[in-house]
PDB file of C-alpha atoms and ligand atoms in Angstrom:
ATOM      1  CA  GLU Q 823      34.390 -11.160 -29.847  1.00 69.00           C
ATOM      2  CA  ALA Q 824      32.338  -8.738 -27.630  1.00 77.00           C
ATOM      3  CA  LYS Q 825      32.321  -5.161 -27.702  1.00 80.00           C
ATOM      4  CA  GLY Q 826      31.034  -4.051 -24.097  1.00 89.00           C
ATOM      5  CA  ILE Q 827      27.925  -2.927 -25.716  1.00 95.00           C
ATOM      6  CA  ARG Q 828      23.943  -4.183 -24.297  1.00 97.00           C
ATOM      7  CA  VAL Q 829      20.990  -2.821 -25.997  1.00 98.00           C
ATOM      8  CA  ALA Q 830      18.299  -1.987 -23.689  1.00 98.00           C
ATOM      9  CA  ILE Q 831      14.881  -1.794 -24.970  1.00 98.00           C
ATOM     10  CA  ASP Q 832      11.778  -0.888 -22.901  1.00 98.00           C
ATOM     11  CA  GLY Q 833       7.365  -0.219 -23.531  1.00 98.00           C
ATOM     12  CA  PRO Q 834       4.460  -0.857 -23.724  1.00 98.00           C
ATOM     13  CA  ALA Q 835       2.522  -4.161 -24.798  1.00 97.00           C
ATOM     14  CA  ALA Q 836       2.686  -4.565 -28.517  1.00 96.00           C
ATOM     15  CA  ALA Q 837       5.041  -1.266 -28.617  1.00 97.00           C
ATOM     16  CA  GLY Q 838       7.407  -3.470 -31.558  1.00 97.00           C
ATOM     17  CA  LYS Q 839      10.252  -4.486 -28.870  1.00 98.00           C
ATOM     18  CA  SER Q 840      10.805  -8.400 -29.891  1.00 96.00           C
ATOM     19  CA  THR Q 841      10.344  -7.536 -33.642  1.00 96.00           C
ATOM     20  CA  VAL Q 842      12.966  -4.679 -33.513  1.00 97.00           C
ATOM     21  CA  ALA Q 843      15.243  -6.413 -31.082  1.00 97.00           C
ATOM     22  CA  LYS Q 844      15.599  -9.533 -33.325  1.00 96.00           C
ATOM     23  CA  ILE Q 845      16.711  -7.303 -35.980  1.00 96.00           C
ATOM     24  CA  VAL Q 846      19.128  -5.066 -34.338  1.00 97.00           C
ATOM     25  CA  ALA Q 847      20.554  -8.394 -32.493  1.00 96.00           C
ATOM     26  CA  GLU Q 848      20.568 -10.293 -35.558  1.00 95.00           C
ATOM     27  CA  LYS Q 849      22.316  -7.468 -37.538  1.00 96.00           C
ATOM     28  CA  SER Q 850      25.340  -6.782 -34.725  1.00 95.00           C
ATOM     29  CA  SER Q 851      25.678 -10.332 -33.998  1.00 94.00           C
ATOM     30  CA  PHE Q 852      24.901  -9.761 -30.404  1.00 95.00           C
ATOM     31  CA  ILE Q 853      22.380 -11.975 -28.207  1.00 94.00           C
ATOM     32  CA  TYR Q 854      19.225 -11.544 -28.134  1.00 95.00           C
ATOM     33  CA  ILE Q 855      16.972 -12.124 -24.638  1.00 96.00           C
ATOM     34  CA  ASP Q 856      13.170 -11.449 -24.535  1.00 97.00           C
ATOM     35  CA  THR Q 857      13.040 -11.289 -20.721  1.00 98.00           C
ATOM     36  CA  GLY Q 858       9.234 -11.198 -21.531  1.00 98.00           C
ATOM     37  CA  ALA Q 859       9.171 -14.619 -22.680  1.00 98.00           C
ATOM     38  CA  MET Q 860      11.047 -15.621 -18.961  1.00 98.00           C
ATOM     39  CA  TYR Q 861       8.304 -13.953 -17.075  1.00 98.00           C
ATOM     40  CA  ARG Q 862       5.598 -16.121 -19.594  1.00 98.00           C
ATOM     41  CA  ALA Q 863       7.480 -19.507 -19.390  1.00 98.00           C
ATOM     42  CA  LEU Q 864       7.459 -18.961 -15.629  1.00 98.00           C
ATOM     43  CA  THR Q 865       3.809 -17.837 -16.193  1.00 98.00           C
ATOM     44  CA  TRP Q 866       3.102 -21.648 -17.593  1.00 98.00           C
ATOM     45  CA  LYS Q 867       4.439 -23.590 -15.073  1.00 98.00           C
ATOM     46  CA  VAL Q 868       2.786 -21.791 -12.354  1.00 98.00           C
ATOM     47  CA  LEU Q 869      -0.431 -22.046 -14.147  1.00 98.00           C
ATOM     48  CA  GLN Q 870       0.235 -25.876 -15.023  1.00 97.00           C
ATOM     49  CA  ASN Q 871       1.110 -26.585 -11.329  1.00 98.00           C
ATOM     50  CA  ARG Q 872      -2.214 -24.593 -10.223  1.00 98.00           C
ATOM     51  CA  ILE Q 873      -0.782 -22.635  -8.552  1.00 98.00           C
ATOM     52  CA  SER Q 874      -2.140 -19.171  -7.788  1.00 98.00           C
ATOM     53  CA  PRO Q 875      -0.965 -15.890  -9.331  1.00 97.00           C
ATOM     54  CA  GLU Q 876      -1.657 -14.505  -6.080  1.00 97.00           C
ATOM     55  CA  ASP Q 877       0.955 -17.190  -4.269  1.00 98.00           C
ATOM     56  CA  SER Q 878       4.280 -15.417  -4.750  1.00 97.00           C
ATOM     57  CA  GLN Q 879       6.313 -17.526  -1.894  1.00 98.00           C
ATOM     58  CA  SER Q 880       5.138 -21.025  -3.857  1.00 98.00           C
ATOM     59  CA  ILE Q 881       6.097 -18.835  -6.853  1.00 98.00           C
ATOM     60  CA  VAL Q 882       9.565 -18.152  -6.013  1.00 98.00           C
ATOM     61  CA  ASP Q 883       9.790 -21.756  -4.866  1.00 98.00           C
ATOM     62  CA  LEU Q 884       8.749 -23.067  -8.087  1.00 98.00           C
ATOM     63  CA  LEU Q 885      11.374 -20.702  -9.949  1.00 98.00           C
ATOM     64  CA  ALA Q 886      13.798 -21.583  -7.810  1.00 98.00           C
ATOM     65  CA  LYS Q 887      13.914 -25.037  -9.491  1.00 97.00           C
ATOM     66  CA  THR Q 888      12.998 -24.126 -12.862  1.00 98.00           C
ATOM     67  CA  ASP Q 889      15.447 -23.937 -16.042  1.00 98.00           C
ATOM     68  CA  ILE Q 890      14.346 -21.272 -18.270  1.00 98.00           C
ATOM     69  CA  ASP Q 891      16.415 -21.751 -21.502  1.00 96.00           C
ATOM     70  CA  LEU Q 892      16.223 -19.255 -24.541  1.00 95.00           C
ATOM     71  CA  GLU Q 893      17.375 -20.677 -27.442  1.00 92.00           C
ATOM     72  CA  GLN Q 894      18.931 -19.131 -30.741  1.00 84.00           C
ATOM     73  CA  GLY Q 895      17.311 -21.275 -33.372  1.00 77.00           C
ATOM     74  CA  LYS Q 896      17.624 -21.421 -36.958  1.00 75.00           C
ATOM     75  CA  SER Q 897      13.955 -19.927 -37.652  1.00 77.00           C
ATOM     76  CA  GLY Q 898      13.783 -17.761 -34.211  1.00 81.00           C
ATOM     77  CA  GLN Q 899      13.821 -18.197 -30.532  1.00 88.00           C
ATOM     78  CA  ARG Q 900      12.757 -21.006 -28.851  1.00 95.00           C
ATOM     79  CA  VAL Q 901      11.812 -21.796 -25.332  1.00 97.00           C
ATOM     80  CA  ARG Q 902      12.310 -24.356 -22.667  1.00 97.00           C
ATOM     81  CA  VAL Q 903      11.142 -24.828 -19.641  1.00 98.00           C
ATOM     82  CA  ASP Q 904      12.836 -27.748 -18.045  1.00 97.00           C
ATOM     83  CA  GLY Q 905      13.671 -29.012 -21.539  1.00 95.00           C
ATOM     84  CA  ASP Q 906      10.195 -28.710 -22.278  1.00 96.00           C
ATOM     85  CA  ASP Q 907       9.349 -26.387 -25.475  1.00 97.00           C
ATOM     86  CA  VAL Q 908       6.847 -24.005 -24.483  1.00 98.00           C
ATOM     87  CA  THR Q 909       7.345 -21.499 -27.284  1.00 96.00           C
ATOM     88  CA  GLU Q 910       4.041 -21.525 -28.722  1.00 95.00           C
ATOM     89  CA  ALA Q 911       2.427 -22.551 -25.094  1.00 97.00           C
ATOM     90  CA  ILE Q 912       3.392 -19.409 -23.383  1.00 98.00           C
ATOM     91  CA  ARG Q 913       1.554 -17.360 -25.920  1.00 93.00           C
ATOM     92  CA  THR Q 914      -1.842 -18.707 -25.204  1.00 92.00           C
ATOM     93  CA  GLU Q 915      -4.191 -15.893 -23.931  1.00 90.00           C
ATOM     94  CA  GLN Q 916      -4.753 -17.862 -20.699  1.00 95.00           C
ATOM     95  CA  VAL Q 917      -0.930 -16.978 -19.899  1.00 97.00           C
ATOM     96  CA  THR Q 918      -0.925 -13.504 -21.232  1.00 95.00           C
ATOM     97  CA  GLY Q 919      -3.679 -12.560 -18.929  1.00 95.00           C
ATOM     98  CA  SER Q 920      -2.179 -14.151 -15.640  1.00 98.00           C
ATOM     99  CA  VAL Q 921       1.519 -12.646 -16.376  1.00 98.00           C
ATOM    100  CA  SER Q 922       1.480  -9.584 -15.226  1.00 98.00           C
ATOM    101  CA  HIS Q 923       0.095 -10.598 -11.793  1.00 98.00           C
ATOM    102  CA  ILE Q 924       2.908 -12.918 -11.428  1.00 98.00           C
ATOM    103  CA  ALA Q 925       5.364 -10.451 -12.535  1.00 98.00           C
ATOM    104  CA  LYS Q 926       4.541  -7.926  -9.898  1.00 98.00           C
ATOM    105  CA  HIS Q 927       5.675 -10.145  -7.052  1.00 98.00           C
ATOM    106  CA  PRO Q 928       9.120  -8.155  -5.986  1.00 98.00           C
ATOM    107  CA  ASN Q 929      10.768 -11.666  -4.981  1.00 97.00           C
ATOM    108  CA  VAL Q 930       9.861 -12.977  -8.108  1.00 98.00           C
ATOM    109  CA  ARG Q 931      11.544 -10.177  -9.853  1.00 98.00           C
ATOM    110  CA  GLU Q 932      14.317 -10.288  -7.907  1.00 98.00           C
ATOM    111  CA  GLN Q 933      15.071 -13.826  -9.036  1.00 98.00           C
ATOM    112  CA  MET Q 934      14.686 -13.305 -12.732  1.00 98.00           C
ATOM    113  CA  VAL Q 935      16.433 -10.182 -12.566  1.00 98.00           C
ATOM    114  CA  GLN Q 936      19.577 -12.299 -11.361  1.00 98.00           C
ATOM    115  CA  ARG Q 937      19.068 -14.733 -14.083  1.00 97.00           C
ATOM    116  CA  GLN Q 938      19.122 -11.419 -16.560  1.00 97.00           C
ATOM    117  CA  ARG Q 939      22.023  -9.837 -15.390  1.00 97.00           C
ATOM    118  CA  LYS Q 940      24.347 -12.739 -15.391  1.00 95.00           C
ATOM    119  CA  LEU Q 941      23.157 -13.482 -19.134  1.00 91.00           C
ATOM    120  CA  ALA Q 942      23.954  -9.760 -19.803  1.00 92.00           C
ATOM    121  CA  ASN Q 943      27.390 -10.641 -18.331  1.00 90.00           C
ATOM    122  CA  LYS Q 944      28.737 -13.024 -21.064  1.00 84.00           C
ATOM    123  CA  HIS Q 945      27.806 -11.520 -24.362  1.00 89.00           C
ATOM    124  CA  ASP Q 946      27.018  -8.659 -26.518  1.00 94.00           C
ATOM    125  CA  ILE Q 947      23.345  -8.388 -25.854  1.00 96.00           C
ATOM    126  CA  VAL Q 948      19.773  -6.960 -27.186  1.00 97.00           C
ATOM    127  CA  MET Q 949      17.267  -7.214 -24.184  1.00 98.00           C
ATOM    128  CA  ASP Q 950      13.675  -6.595 -24.384  1.00 98.00           C
ATOM    129  CA  GLY Q 951      11.403  -5.642 -21.338  1.00 98.00           C
ATOM    130  CA  ARG Q 952       9.715  -3.276 -18.961  1.00 98.00           C
ATOM    131  CA  ASP Q 953      12.494  -2.764 -16.588  1.00 98.00           C
ATOM    132  CA  ILE Q 954      15.964  -3.058 -18.439  1.00 98.00           C
ATOM    133  CA  GLY Q 955      16.640   0.216 -18.747  1.00 98.00           C
ATOM    134  CA  THR Q 956      16.048   1.134 -15.326  1.00 98.00           C
ATOM    135  CA  HIS Q 957      16.349  -1.723 -13.216  1.00 98.00           C
ATOM    136  CA  VAL Q 958      18.233  -4.715 -14.534  1.00 98.00           C
ATOM    137  CA  ILE Q 959      20.723  -2.967 -16.699  1.00 98.00           C
ATOM    138  CA  PRO Q 960      21.065   0.664 -15.609  1.00 97.00           C
ATOM    139  CA  ASN Q 961      23.934   1.349 -17.550  1.00 96.00           C
ATOM    140  CA  ALA Q 962      23.197   0.029 -20.706  1.00 97.00           C
ATOM    141  CA  GLU Q 963      25.379   1.318 -23.479  1.00 97.00           C
ATOM    142  CA  VAL Q 964      22.137   1.923 -25.722  1.00 98.00           C
ATOM    143  CA  LYS Q 965      18.767   2.413 -23.983  1.00 98.00           C
ATOM    144  CA  VAL Q 966      15.492   3.047 -26.331  1.00 98.00           C
ATOM    145  CA  PHE Q 967      11.436   3.301 -24.822  1.00 98.00           C
ATOM    146  CA  LEU Q 968       9.289   2.251 -27.938  1.00 98.00           C
ATOM    147  CA  LYS Q 969       5.730   3.380 -27.436  1.00 98.00           C
ATOM    148  CA  ALA Q 970       2.784   3.545 -30.208  1.00 98.00           C
ATOM    149  CA  SER Q 971      -0.884   4.430 -29.300  1.00 98.00           C
ATOM    150  CA  VAL Q 972      -3.211   1.899 -27.814  1.00 98.00           C
ATOM    151  CA  GLU Q 973      -4.812   1.728 -30.722  1.00 98.00           C
ATOM    152  CA  GLU Q 974      -1.988   0.684 -33.096  1.00 98.00           C
ATOM    153  CA  ARG Q 975      -0.358  -1.818 -30.983  1.00 98.00           C
ATOM    154  CA  ALA Q 976      -4.110  -3.492 -30.626  1.00 97.00           C
ATOM    155  CA  ARG Q 977      -3.966  -3.605 -34.463  1.00 97.00           C
ATOM    156  CA  ARG Q 978      -1.276  -4.853 -34.866  1.00 96.00           C
ATOM    157  CA  ARG Q 979      -1.548  -7.900 -32.082  1.00 94.00           C
ATOM    158  CA  TYR Q 980      -5.183  -7.985 -34.344  1.00 95.00           C
ATOM    159  CA  ASP Q 981      -2.830  -8.497 -37.765  1.00 96.00           C
ATOM    160  CA  GLU Q 982      -0.440 -10.820 -36.026  1.00 93.00           C
ATOM    161  CA  ASN Q 983      -3.353 -13.268 -34.782  1.00 91.00           C
ATOM    162  CA  MET Q 984      -5.652 -13.303 -38.365  1.00 93.00           C
ATOM    163  CA  GLN Q 985      -1.910 -14.252 -39.888  1.00 93.00           C
ATOM    164  CA  LYS Q 986      -2.075 -17.407 -37.679  1.00 89.00           C
ATOM    165  CA  GLY Q 987      -5.582 -17.936 -39.054  1.00 91.00           C
ATOM    166  CA  LEU Q 988      -7.089 -16.481 -35.346  1.00 87.00           C
ATOM    167  CA  THR Q 989     -10.139 -13.639 -35.683  1.00 85.00           C
ATOM    168  CA  THR Q 990     -10.250 -12.077 -32.513  1.00 87.00           C
ATOM    169  CA  ASP Q 991     -12.375  -9.374 -31.087  1.00 93.00           C
ATOM    170  CA  PHE Q 992     -10.298  -5.762 -31.450  1.00 96.00           C
ATOM    171  CA  GLU Q 993     -11.914  -4.453 -28.464  1.00 97.00           C
ATOM    172  CA  THR Q 994     -10.721  -7.153 -26.591  1.00 94.00           C
ATOM    173  CA  LEU Q 995      -7.132  -7.312 -27.729  1.00 94.00           C
ATOM    174  CA  LYS Q 996      -7.671  -3.222 -26.751  1.00 97.00           C
ATOM    175  CA  ASN Q 997      -8.743  -4.217 -23.294  1.00 97.00           C
ATOM    176  CA  GLU Q 998      -5.988  -6.402 -22.425  1.00 96.00           C
ATOM    177  CA  ILE Q 999      -3.222  -4.619 -23.747  1.00 97.00           C
ATOM    178  CA  GLU Q1000      -4.811  -1.957 -21.348  1.00 97.00           C
ATOM    179  CA  GLU Q1001      -4.917  -3.916 -18.685  1.00 97.00           C
ATOM    180  CA  ARG Q1002      -1.616  -5.677 -18.717  1.00 97.00           C
ATOM    181  CA  ASP Q1003       0.170  -1.795 -19.242  1.00 97.00           C
ATOM    182  CA  ARG Q1004      -1.931  -0.115 -16.081  1.00 98.00           C
ATOM    183  CA  ILE Q1005      -0.526  -3.696 -14.067  1.00 98.00           C
ATOM    184  CA  ASP Q1006       2.959  -3.072 -15.314  1.00 97.00           C
ATOM    185  CA  SER Q1007       3.261   0.505 -15.103  1.00 98.00           C
ATOM    186  CA  ASN Q1008       1.374   0.473 -11.308  1.00 97.00           C
ATOM    187  CA  ARG Q1009       3.351  -2.205  -9.661  1.00 97.00           C
ATOM    188  CA  GLU Q1010       5.684  -1.225  -6.565  1.00 95.00           C
ATOM    189  CA  THR Q1011       9.042  -2.797  -8.154  1.00 95.00           C
ATOM    190  CA  ALA Q1012      10.693  -1.974 -10.911  1.00 96.00           C
ATOM    191  CA  PRO Q1013       7.537  -0.914 -12.938  1.00 97.00           C
ATOM    192  CA  LEU Q1014       7.178   0.134 -16.724  1.00 97.00           C
ATOM    193  CA  VAL Q1015       8.264   3.439 -17.128  1.00 97.00           C
ATOM    194  CA  LYS Q1016      10.870   5.380 -19.183  1.00 98.00           C
ATOM    195  CA  ALA Q1017      14.441   5.939 -18.048  1.00 98.00           C
ATOM    196  CA  ASP Q1018      15.852   9.431 -17.977  1.00 98.00           C
ATOM    197  CA  ASP Q1019      18.528   8.871 -20.173  1.00 97.00           C
ATOM    198  CA  ALA Q1020      16.498   6.220 -22.749  1.00 98.00           C
ATOM    199  CA  ILE Q1021      15.524   7.463 -26.140  1.00 97.00           C
ATOM    200  CA  ALA Q1022      11.880   7.478 -26.569  1.00 98.00           C
ATOM    201  CA  LEU Q1023      10.626   6.570 -29.944  1.00 98.00           C
ATOM    202  CA  ASP Q1024       6.964   6.782 -31.070  1.00 98.00           C
ATOM    203  CA  THR Q1025       6.446   4.049 -33.450  1.00 97.00           C
ATOM    204  CA  THR Q1026       2.638   4.851 -34.138  1.00 98.00           C
ATOM    205  CA  ASP Q1027       3.774   5.922 -37.646  1.00 97.00           C
ATOM    206  CA  LEU Q1028       6.954   4.168 -38.235  1.00 97.00           C
ATOM    207  CA  THR Q1029       7.910   0.836 -39.861  1.00 97.00           C
ATOM    208  CA  ILE Q1030       9.815  -1.912 -38.582  1.00 97.00           C
ATOM    209  CA  ASP Q1031      12.782  -1.106 -40.520  1.00 97.00           C
ATOM    210  CA  ASP Q1032      12.499   2.984 -39.619  1.00 97.00           C
ATOM    211  CA  VAL Q1033      12.775   1.770 -35.769  1.00 98.00           C
ATOM    212  CA  ALA Q1034      15.473  -1.000 -36.061  1.00 98.00           C
ATOM    213  CA  SER Q1035      17.761   1.551 -38.387  1.00 98.00           C
ATOM    214  CA  SER Q1036      17.480   4.055 -35.618  1.00 98.00           C
ATOM    215  CA  ILE Q1037      18.298   2.042 -33.101  1.00 98.00           C
ATOM    216  CA  LEU Q1038      21.099   0.520 -34.902  1.00 98.00           C
ATOM    217  CA  GLU Q1039      22.630   3.824 -35.857  1.00 98.00           C
ATOM    218  CA  LYS Q1040      23.032   4.384 -31.817  1.00 97.00           C
ATOM    219  CA  VAL Q1041      24.659   1.186 -31.611  1.00 97.00           C
ATOM    220  CA  ASN Q1042      27.528   1.596 -33.978  1.00 96.00           C
ATOM    221  CA  GLN Q1043      27.825   5.512 -32.208  1.00 96.00           C
ATOM    222  CA  ALA Q1044      28.289   3.220 -29.220  1.00 95.00           C
ATOM    223  CA  ILE Q1045      31.196   0.765 -30.483  1.00 93.00           C
ATOM    224  CA  ILE Q1046      32.688   3.861 -31.887  1.00 92.00           C
ATOM    225  CA  ASN Q1047      32.527   5.122 -28.576  1.00 90.00           C
ATOM    226  CA  GLU Q1048      33.574   2.317 -26.398  1.00 85.00           C
ATOM    227  CA  GLY Q1049      36.105   1.270 -28.851  1.00 78.00           C
ATOM    228  CA  GLY Q1050      37.551   5.016 -28.396  1.00 59.00           C
ATOM    229  CA  SER Q1051      37.828   4.602 -24.136  1.00 53.00           C
ATOM    230  CA  GLY Q1052      39.734   1.348 -25.033  1.00 48.00           C
TER     231      GLY Q1052
HETATM  232  O1  CDP G1718       5.150  -8.882 -26.184  1.00 51.73           O
HETATM  233  P1  CDP G1718       4.624  -8.470 -25.002  1.00 51.73           P
HETATM  234  O2  CDP G1718       4.204  -6.948 -24.726  1.00 51.73           O
HETATM  235  O3  CDP G1718       3.093  -9.156 -25.149  1.00 51.73           O
HETATM  236  O4  CDP G1718       4.593  -9.083 -23.764  1.00 51.73           O
HETATM  237  P2  CDP G1718       6.158  -9.647 -23.211  1.00 51.73           P
HETATM  238  O5  CDP G1718       7.417  -8.694 -23.179  1.00 51.73           O
HETATM  239  O6  CDP G1718       6.522 -11.221 -23.631  1.00 51.73           O
HETATM  240  O7  CDP G1718       6.339  -9.595 -21.210  1.00 51.73           O
HETATM  241  C1  CDP G1718       5.088 -10.140 -21.380  1.00 51.73           C
HETATM  242  C2  CDP G1718       4.414  -9.465 -19.733  1.00 51.73           C
HETATM  243  O8  CDP G1718       5.801  -9.796 -18.652  1.00 51.73           O
HETATM  244  C3  CDP G1718       4.460  -7.751 -19.504  1.00 51.73           C
HETATM  245  O9  CDP G1718       3.192  -7.531 -19.502  1.00 51.73           O
HETATM  246  C4  CDP G1718       4.874  -7.390 -17.598  1.00 51.73           C
HETATM  247  O10 CDP G1718       3.826  -8.086 -17.215  1.00 51.73           O
HETATM  248  C5  CDP G1718       6.186  -9.007 -17.553  1.00 51.73           C
HETATM  249  N1  CDP G1718       7.470  -8.151 -18.179  1.00 51.73           N
HETATM  250  C6  CDP G1718       8.021  -7.831 -16.812  1.00 51.73           C
HETATM  251  O11 CDP G1718       7.093  -7.424 -15.895  1.00 51.73           O
HETATM  252  N2  CDP G1718       9.317  -7.302 -17.056  1.00 51.73           N
HETATM  253  C7  CDP G1718       9.725  -7.278 -18.019  1.00 51.73           C
HETATM  254  N3  CDP G1718      11.205  -6.939 -18.025  1.00 51.73           N
HETATM  255  C8  CDP G1718       9.263  -7.926 -19.039  1.00 51.73           C
HETATM  256  C9  CDP G1718       8.133  -8.483 -19.069  1.00 51.73           C
HETATM  257  O1  CDP G1719       7.398  -7.129 -27.998  1.00 51.73           O
HETATM  258  P1  CDP G1719       6.448  -6.312 -28.337  1.00 51.73           P
HETATM  259  O2  CDP G1719       5.085  -6.952 -27.481  1.00 51.73           O
HETATM  260  O3  CDP G1719       6.592  -4.862 -27.965  1.00 51.73           O
HETATM  261  O4  CDP G1719       5.821  -6.121 -30.236  1.00 51.73           O
HETATM  262  P2  CDP G1719       5.918  -7.063 -30.976  1.00 51.73           P
HETATM  263  O5  CDP G1719       5.683  -8.339 -30.711  1.00 51.73           O
HETATM  264  O6  CDP G1719       7.310  -6.643 -31.669  1.00 51.73           O
HETATM  265  O7  CDP G1719       5.303  -6.115 -32.157  1.00 51.73           O
HETATM  266  C1  CDP G1719       3.900  -6.333 -32.220  1.00 51.73           C
HETATM  267  C2  CDP G1719       3.736  -6.463 -33.755  1.00 51.73           C
HETATM  268  O8  CDP G1719       3.519  -4.801 -34.417  1.00 51.73           O
HETATM  269  C3  CDP G1719       4.472  -7.631 -34.692  1.00 51.73           C
HETATM  270  O9  CDP G1719       3.406  -8.230 -35.767  1.00 51.73           O
HETATM  271  C4  CDP G1719       5.201  -6.082 -35.564  1.00 51.73           C
HETATM  272  O10 CDP G1719       5.269  -7.102 -37.270  1.00 51.73           O
HETATM  273  C5  CDP G1719       4.161  -5.346 -35.787  1.00 51.73           C
HETATM  274  N1  CDP G1719       4.879  -3.861 -36.020  1.00 51.73           N
HETATM  275  C6  CDP G1719       4.874  -3.083 -36.710  1.00 51.73           C
HETATM  276  O11 CDP G1719       3.690  -3.005 -37.239  1.00 51.73           O
HETATM  277  N2  CDP G1719       5.111  -1.781 -36.754  1.00 51.73           N
HETATM  278  C7  CDP G1719       6.687  -1.882 -36.020  1.00 51.73           C
HETATM  279  N3  CDP G1719       6.877  -0.041 -36.221  1.00 51.73           N
HETATM  280  C8  CDP G1719       6.426  -2.428 -35.220  1.00 51.73           C
HETATM  281  C9  CDP G1719       5.977  -3.632 -35.025  1.00 51.73           C
END
């Protein structure tokens, strides 16, 4: 039974949003919605169609006829674009390098936000992204803004790549993260910024469990509060 709780988790690249959001969703039996995966899925499709990331009208037209599905599979979330499984394909360097350029267009964001709000209406959810607490669900019951030093975030991505058997240059990763944060923070529409009423958590020296426990505490408090108000 839905409790009417929406958990919004925002922050810059590799702050730990998706890892922690998945844990919080699982422990609360909420649905996890990865809005970054939605922008990545669109980016994959734009690149497939050889559309320029600056051609906002063509991108909006493409998005209008594109199905993006986030499935909660046993072994994690699967992402589908018009039925094709793109879970791995949306994590390539090429997609990562273009996604912020595509996500900056106001008319692209407008359509994405509509889809995200629809998803958030149906269930108790944990949603992560850049503009969830400020724009997509400004009245979310729980709002968290995760941050960490750029060195720590680059190290996390580096370790992640190592585990996949990929050797990447640390400085290149760090530059990529800084560049994406710069574009996301400076765009005109719904930029990456902490909502005034979001709880800021610096995760630089925190473990995944520390961060998840701290958010779960807020979720439990919100459940009590909602229950009390009927
Ligand atoms: O996981 P990672 O930090 O690499 O990024 P992501 O959450 O997958 O998001 C990829 C990109 O999508 C971001 O850098 C933003 O440009 C865009 N995005 C956005 O504009 N708004 C959101 N709510 C989520 C992602
Ligand atoms: O979604 P976002 O881009 O914010 O970050 P993520 O993909 O969830 O986390 C990036 C990496 O940092 C993952 O490999 C996590 O295991 C790791 N991480 C960590 O080491 N310590 C934390 N407190 C949170 C995440």
